CSV table of C-alpha atoms and ligand atoms in Angstrom, one decimal:
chain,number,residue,atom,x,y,z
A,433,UNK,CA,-20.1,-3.7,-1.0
A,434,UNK,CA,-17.3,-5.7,0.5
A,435,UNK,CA,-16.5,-4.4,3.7
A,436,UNK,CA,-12.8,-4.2,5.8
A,437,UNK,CA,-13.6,-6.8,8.8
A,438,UNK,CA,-12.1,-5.4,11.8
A,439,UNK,CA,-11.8,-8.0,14.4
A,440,UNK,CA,-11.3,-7.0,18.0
A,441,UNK,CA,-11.6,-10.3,19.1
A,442,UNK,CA,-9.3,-11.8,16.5
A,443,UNK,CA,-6.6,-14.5,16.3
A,444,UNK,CA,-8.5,-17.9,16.5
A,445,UNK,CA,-10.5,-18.1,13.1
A,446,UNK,CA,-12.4,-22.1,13.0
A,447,UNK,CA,-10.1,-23.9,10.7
A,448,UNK,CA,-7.0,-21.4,11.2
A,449,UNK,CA,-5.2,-19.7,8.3
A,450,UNK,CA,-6.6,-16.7,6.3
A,451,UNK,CA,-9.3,-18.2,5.6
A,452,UNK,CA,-12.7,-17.4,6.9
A,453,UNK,CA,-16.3,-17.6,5.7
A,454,UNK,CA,-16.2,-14.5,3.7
A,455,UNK,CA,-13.1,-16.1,2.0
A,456,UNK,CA,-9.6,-15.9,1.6
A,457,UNK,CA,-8.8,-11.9,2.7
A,458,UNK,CA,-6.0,-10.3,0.4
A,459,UNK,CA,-4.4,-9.1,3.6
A,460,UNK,CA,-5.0,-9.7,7.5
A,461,UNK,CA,-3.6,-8.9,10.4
A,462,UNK,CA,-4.0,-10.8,13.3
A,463,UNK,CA,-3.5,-9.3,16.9
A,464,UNK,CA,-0.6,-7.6,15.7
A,465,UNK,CA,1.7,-5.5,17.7
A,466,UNK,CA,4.9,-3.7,17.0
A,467,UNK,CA,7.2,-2.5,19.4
A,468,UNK,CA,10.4,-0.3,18.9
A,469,UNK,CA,12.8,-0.8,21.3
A,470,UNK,CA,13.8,2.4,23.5
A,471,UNK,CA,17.3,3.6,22.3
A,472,UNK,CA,19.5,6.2,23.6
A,473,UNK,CA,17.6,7.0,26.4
A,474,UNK,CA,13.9,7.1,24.7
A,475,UNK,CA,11.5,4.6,26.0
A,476,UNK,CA,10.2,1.8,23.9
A,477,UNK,CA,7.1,2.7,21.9
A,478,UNK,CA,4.5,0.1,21.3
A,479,UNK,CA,3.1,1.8,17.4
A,480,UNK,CA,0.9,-1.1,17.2
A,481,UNK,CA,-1.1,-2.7,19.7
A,482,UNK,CA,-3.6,-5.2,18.7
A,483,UNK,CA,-4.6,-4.3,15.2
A,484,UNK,CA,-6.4,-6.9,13.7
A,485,UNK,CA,-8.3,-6.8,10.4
A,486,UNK,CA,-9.0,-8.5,7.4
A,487,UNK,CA,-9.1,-6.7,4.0
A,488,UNK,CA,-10.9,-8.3,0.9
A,489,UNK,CA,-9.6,-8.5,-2.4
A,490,UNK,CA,-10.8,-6.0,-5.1
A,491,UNK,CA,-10.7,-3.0,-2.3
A,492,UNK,CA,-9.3,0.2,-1.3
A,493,UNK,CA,-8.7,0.8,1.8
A,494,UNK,CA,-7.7,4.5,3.3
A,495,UNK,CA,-5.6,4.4,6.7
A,496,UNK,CA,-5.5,7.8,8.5
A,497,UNK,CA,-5.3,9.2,12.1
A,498,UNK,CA,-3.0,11.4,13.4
A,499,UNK,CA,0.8,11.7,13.1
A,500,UNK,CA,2.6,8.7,15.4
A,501,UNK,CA,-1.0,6.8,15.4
A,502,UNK,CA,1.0,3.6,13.8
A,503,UNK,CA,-0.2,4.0,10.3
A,504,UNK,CA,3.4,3.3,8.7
A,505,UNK,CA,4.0,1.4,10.7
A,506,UNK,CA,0.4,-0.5,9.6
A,507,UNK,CA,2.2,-0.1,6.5
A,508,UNK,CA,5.5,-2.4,7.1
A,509,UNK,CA,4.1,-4.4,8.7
A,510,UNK,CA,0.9,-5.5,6.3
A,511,UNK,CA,3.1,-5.4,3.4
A,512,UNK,CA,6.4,-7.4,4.6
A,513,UNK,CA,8.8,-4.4,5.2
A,514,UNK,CA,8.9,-5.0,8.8
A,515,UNK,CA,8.2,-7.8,11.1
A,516,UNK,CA,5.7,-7.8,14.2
A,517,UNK,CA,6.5,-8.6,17.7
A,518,UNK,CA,3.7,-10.5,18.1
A,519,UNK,CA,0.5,-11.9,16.1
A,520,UNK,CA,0.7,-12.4,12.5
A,521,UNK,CA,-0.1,-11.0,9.3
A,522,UNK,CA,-1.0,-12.7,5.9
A,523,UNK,CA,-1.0,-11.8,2.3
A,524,UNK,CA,-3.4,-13.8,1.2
A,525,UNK,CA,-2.9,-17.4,2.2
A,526,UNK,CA,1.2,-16.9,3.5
A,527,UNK,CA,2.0,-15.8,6.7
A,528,UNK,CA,4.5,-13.7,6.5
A,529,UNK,CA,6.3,-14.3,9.9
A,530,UNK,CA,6.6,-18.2,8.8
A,531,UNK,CA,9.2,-16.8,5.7
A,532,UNK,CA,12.5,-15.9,5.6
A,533,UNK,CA,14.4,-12.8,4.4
A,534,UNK,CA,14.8,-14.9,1.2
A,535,UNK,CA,11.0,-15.5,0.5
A,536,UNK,CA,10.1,-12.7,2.0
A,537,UNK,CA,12.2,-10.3,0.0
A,538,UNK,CA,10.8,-12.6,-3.1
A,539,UNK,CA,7.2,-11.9,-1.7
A,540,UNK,CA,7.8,-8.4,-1.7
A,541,UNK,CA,9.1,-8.1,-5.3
A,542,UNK,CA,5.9,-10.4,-6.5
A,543,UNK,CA,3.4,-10.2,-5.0
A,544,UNK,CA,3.1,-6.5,-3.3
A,545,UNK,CA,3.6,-3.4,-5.3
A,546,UNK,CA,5.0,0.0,-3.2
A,547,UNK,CA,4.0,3.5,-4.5
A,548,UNK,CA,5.2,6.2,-2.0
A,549,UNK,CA,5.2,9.6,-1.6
A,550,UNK,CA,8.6,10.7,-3.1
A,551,UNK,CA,8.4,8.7,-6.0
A,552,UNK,CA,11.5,6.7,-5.4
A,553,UNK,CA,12.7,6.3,-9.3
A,554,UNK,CA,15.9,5.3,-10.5
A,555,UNK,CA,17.2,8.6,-12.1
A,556,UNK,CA,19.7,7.1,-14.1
A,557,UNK,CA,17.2,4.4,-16.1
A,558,UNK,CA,14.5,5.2,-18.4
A,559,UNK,CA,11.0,5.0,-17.6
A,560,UNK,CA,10.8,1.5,-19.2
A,561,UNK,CA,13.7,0.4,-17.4
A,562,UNK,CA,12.6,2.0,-13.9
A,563,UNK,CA,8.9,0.0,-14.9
A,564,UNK,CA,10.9,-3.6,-15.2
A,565,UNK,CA,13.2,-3.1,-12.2
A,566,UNK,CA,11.3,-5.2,-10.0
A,567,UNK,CA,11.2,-8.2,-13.1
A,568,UNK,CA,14.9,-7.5,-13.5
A,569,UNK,CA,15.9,-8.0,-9.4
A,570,UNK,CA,13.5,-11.3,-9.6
A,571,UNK,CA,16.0,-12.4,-12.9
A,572,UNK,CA,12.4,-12.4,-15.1
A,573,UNK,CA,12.2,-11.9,-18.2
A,574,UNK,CA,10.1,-8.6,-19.5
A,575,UNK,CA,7.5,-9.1,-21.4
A,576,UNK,CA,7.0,-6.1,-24.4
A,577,UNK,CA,3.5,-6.3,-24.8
A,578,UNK,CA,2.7,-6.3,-21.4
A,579,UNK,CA,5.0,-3.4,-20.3
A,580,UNK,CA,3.6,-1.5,-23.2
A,581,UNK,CA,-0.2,-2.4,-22.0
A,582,UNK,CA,0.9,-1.2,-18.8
A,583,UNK,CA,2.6,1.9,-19.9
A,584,UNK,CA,-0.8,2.7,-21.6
A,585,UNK,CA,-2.9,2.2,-18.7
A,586,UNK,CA,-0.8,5.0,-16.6
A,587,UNK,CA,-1.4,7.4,-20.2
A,588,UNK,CA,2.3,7.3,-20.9
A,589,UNK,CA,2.4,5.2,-23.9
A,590,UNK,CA,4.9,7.8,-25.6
A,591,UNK,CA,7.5,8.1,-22.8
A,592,UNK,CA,9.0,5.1,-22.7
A,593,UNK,CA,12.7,6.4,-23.1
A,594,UNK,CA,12.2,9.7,-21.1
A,595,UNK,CA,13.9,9.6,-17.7
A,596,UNK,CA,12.7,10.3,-14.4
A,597,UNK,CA,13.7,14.1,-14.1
A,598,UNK,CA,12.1,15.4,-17.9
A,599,UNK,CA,8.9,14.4,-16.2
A,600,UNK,CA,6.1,16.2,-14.3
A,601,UNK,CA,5.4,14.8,-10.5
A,602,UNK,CA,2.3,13.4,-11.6
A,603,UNK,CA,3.8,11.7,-14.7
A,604,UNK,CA,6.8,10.1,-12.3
A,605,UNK,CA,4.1,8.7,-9.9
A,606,UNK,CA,2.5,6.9,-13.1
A,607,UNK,CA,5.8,5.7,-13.6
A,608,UNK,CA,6.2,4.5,-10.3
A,609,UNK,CA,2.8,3.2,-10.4
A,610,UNK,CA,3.4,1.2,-13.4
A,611,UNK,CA,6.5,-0.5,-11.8
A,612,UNK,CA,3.9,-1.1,-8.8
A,613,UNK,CA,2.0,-3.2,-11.4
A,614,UNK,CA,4.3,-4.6,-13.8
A,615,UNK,CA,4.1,-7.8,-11.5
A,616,UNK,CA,0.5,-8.1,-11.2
A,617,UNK,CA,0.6,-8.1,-7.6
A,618,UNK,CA,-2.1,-8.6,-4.9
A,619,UNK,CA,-1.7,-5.9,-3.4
A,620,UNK,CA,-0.7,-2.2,-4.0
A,621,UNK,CA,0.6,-0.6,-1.1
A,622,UNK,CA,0.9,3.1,-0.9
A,623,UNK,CA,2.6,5.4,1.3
A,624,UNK,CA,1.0,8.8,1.0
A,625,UNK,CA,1.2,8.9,-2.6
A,626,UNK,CA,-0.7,11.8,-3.5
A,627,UNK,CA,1.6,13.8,-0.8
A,628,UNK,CA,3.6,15.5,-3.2
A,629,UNK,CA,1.4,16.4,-5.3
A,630,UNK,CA,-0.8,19.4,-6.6
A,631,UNK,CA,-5.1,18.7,-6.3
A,632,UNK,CA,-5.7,17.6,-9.9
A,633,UNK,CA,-2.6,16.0,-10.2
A,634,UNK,CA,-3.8,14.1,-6.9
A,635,UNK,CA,-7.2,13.3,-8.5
A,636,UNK,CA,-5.5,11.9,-11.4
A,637,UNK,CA,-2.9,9.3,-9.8
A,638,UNK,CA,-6.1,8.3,-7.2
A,639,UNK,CA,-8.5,7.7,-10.1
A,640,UNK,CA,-5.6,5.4,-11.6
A,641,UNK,CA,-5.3,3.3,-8.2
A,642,UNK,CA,-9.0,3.2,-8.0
A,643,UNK,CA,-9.0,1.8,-11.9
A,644,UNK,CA,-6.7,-0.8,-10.4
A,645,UNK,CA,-9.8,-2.1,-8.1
A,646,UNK,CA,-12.4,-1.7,-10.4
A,647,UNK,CA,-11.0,-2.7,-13.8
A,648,UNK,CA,-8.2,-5.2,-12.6
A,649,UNK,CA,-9.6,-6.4,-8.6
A,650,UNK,CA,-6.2,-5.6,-6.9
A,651,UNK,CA,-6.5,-4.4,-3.7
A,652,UNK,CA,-4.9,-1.4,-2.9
A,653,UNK,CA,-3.9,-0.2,0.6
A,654,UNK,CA,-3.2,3.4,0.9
A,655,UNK,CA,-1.6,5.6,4.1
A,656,UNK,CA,-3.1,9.6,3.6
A,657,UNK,CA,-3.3,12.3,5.6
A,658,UNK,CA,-6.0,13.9,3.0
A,659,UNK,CA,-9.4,12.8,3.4
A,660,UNK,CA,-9.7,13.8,0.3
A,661,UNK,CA,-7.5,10.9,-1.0
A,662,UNK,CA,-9.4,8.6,1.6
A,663,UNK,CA,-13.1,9.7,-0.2
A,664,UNK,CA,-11.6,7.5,-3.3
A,665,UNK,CA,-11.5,4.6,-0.5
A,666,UNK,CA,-14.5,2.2,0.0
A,667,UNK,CA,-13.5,2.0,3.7
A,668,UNK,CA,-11.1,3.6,5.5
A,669,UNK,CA,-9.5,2.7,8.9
A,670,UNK,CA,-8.5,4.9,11.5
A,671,UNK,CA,-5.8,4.5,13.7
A,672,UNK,CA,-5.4,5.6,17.4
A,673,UNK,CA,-2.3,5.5,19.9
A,674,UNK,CA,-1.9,2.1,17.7
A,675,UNK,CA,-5.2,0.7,17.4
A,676,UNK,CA,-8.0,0.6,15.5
A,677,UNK,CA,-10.6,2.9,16.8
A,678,UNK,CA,-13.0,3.3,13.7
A,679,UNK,CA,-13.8,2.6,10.3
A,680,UNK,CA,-16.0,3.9,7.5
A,681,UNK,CA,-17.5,2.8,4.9
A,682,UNK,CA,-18.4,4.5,1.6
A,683,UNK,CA,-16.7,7.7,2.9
A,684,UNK,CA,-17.0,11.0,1.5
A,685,UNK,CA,-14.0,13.9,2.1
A,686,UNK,CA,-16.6,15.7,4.6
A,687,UNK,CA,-17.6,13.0,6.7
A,688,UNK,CA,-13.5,12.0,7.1
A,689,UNK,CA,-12.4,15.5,7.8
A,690,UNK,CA,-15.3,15.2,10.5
A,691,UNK,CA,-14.1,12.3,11.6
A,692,UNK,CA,-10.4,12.9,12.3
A,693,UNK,CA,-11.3,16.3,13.9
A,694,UNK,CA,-13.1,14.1,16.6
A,695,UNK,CA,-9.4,12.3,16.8
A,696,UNK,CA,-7.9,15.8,17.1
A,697,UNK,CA,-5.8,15.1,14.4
A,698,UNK,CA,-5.6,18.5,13.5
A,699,UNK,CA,-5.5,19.8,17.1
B,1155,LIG,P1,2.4,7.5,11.7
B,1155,LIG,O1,2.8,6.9,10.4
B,1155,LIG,O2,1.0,7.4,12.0
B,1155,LIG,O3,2.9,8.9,11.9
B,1155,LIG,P2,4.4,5.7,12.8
B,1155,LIG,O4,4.0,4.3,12.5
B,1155,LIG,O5,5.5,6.3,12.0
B,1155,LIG,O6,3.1,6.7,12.9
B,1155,LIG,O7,4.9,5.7,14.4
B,1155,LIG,C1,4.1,5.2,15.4
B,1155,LIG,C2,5.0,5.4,16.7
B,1155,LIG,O8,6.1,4.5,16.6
B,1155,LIG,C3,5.5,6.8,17.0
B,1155,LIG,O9,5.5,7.0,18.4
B,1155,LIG,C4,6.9,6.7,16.4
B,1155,LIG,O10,7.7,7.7,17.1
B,1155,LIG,C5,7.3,5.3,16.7
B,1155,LIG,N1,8.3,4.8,15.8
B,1155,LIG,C6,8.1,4.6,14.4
B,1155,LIG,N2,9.2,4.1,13.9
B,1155,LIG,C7,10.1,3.9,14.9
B,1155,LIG,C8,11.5,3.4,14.9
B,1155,LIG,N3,12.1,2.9,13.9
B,1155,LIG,N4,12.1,3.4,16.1
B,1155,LIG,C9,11.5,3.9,17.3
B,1155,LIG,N5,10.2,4.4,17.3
B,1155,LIG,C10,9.5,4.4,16.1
């Protein structure tokens, strides 16, 4: 198995660029750190402090540790929401600090896919139409076949022309889902996306993002709180005070839950 490369040492790779001798990684951070500015009194935080990793393509990678351990802001910063104070962090072979809010905005729309926690669906459009929004922004044309392959793939082939609120949780995170992959991106980026919903339901929309690594070899990111979500992974990362202070590989849901009781996550 392909594992996630931590790299404590980090930034100067021989040669530069993503590249390295276990190839081009689907997403890397190098050195990265990420501070917020104190405002209003409150004293500047630094959520990141030296994360560096590379991720290979066709994986799925878990990030947990407890709340205000960085892993949104992991998140933003990985997938091109929100730019580091310092190091650098790749999607493939782009740096994403060397583009600007033009290209970067394009990257996001093309080459990343977003699946969060609330869904985040356009109530007004049908599912069809919430699937090709991120075509329609990028002025693309929508291909039938392939938005009713996709449409397939998330098992709602006969909802189409339903909108957002006559479906079930589960059925709008397909949907959401589906707009993820509509652009065939590199990488699927999810923010707690099983947080809203019930066990099996959870199972299901996991086993979907899993079928994305397996069947398609996108790599899919995925913040969680739920080692039971993080058992799908083949690694998962854990984050401390900003850092990276473990990683696992092959993980099951006991060995997490273990795991981030030693953080005092739960504590
Ligand atoms: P997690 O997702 O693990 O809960 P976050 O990445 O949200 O952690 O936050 C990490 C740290 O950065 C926390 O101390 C949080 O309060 C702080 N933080 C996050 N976003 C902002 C922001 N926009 N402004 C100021 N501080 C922030």
């Amino acid at each position: 198995m392909t594992s996630v490369s931590t790299r404590p040492d980090s930034g100067a790779t021989p040669g530069g660029g993503p590249g390295s001798a276990a190839g081009t990684a689907a997403l890397r951070l190098d050195a990265v750190t990420k501070t917020y500015d104190g405002t209003r009194g409150r004293a500047a935080v630094r959520a990141l402090d030296g994360v560096s990793v590379a991720i290979p393509p066709g994986t799925f990678t878990a990030v947990m540790g407890p709340s205000g351990s960085g892993k949104s802001t992991f998140l933003h910063c990985a997938a091109g929401l929100d730019r580091v104070t310092s190091g650098a962090a790749w999607i493939g072979d782009t740096e994403l600090g060397s583009l600007n809010e033009t290209r970067l905005t394009h990257l996001r729309r093309r080459r990343v896919g977003f699946v969060f926690q609330a869904f985040n669906l356009v109530p007004a459009l049908t599912v069809r139409h919430n699937i090709a929004l991120p075509l329609r922004l990028n002025h693309e044309r929508v291909n039938r076949r392939w938005l009713a392959e996709i449409l397939d793939r998330v098992g709602l082939a006969g909802k189409a022309h339903a909108r957002p609120a006559e479906l079930s949780g589960g059925q709008q995170q397909r949907v959401a889902i589906a707009r993820a992959l509509i652009t065939r991106p590199d990488v699927i980026f999810g923010d707690e996306p099983t947080g809203a919903l019930d066990t099996v339901t959870a199972r299901e929309i996991l086993t979907l993002l899993r079928s994305c690594v397996d069947e398609t070899g996108q790599t899919v990111v995925m913040v969680t709180h739920d080692p039971v979500a993080a058992g799908h992974a083949d690694t998962v990362l854990f984050l401390a005070d900003g850092r990276i202070v473990d990683e696992m590989t092959a993980p099951t849901a006991e060995r997490v839950a273990e795991r981030m009781t030693h953080l005092g996550a739960w504590a």
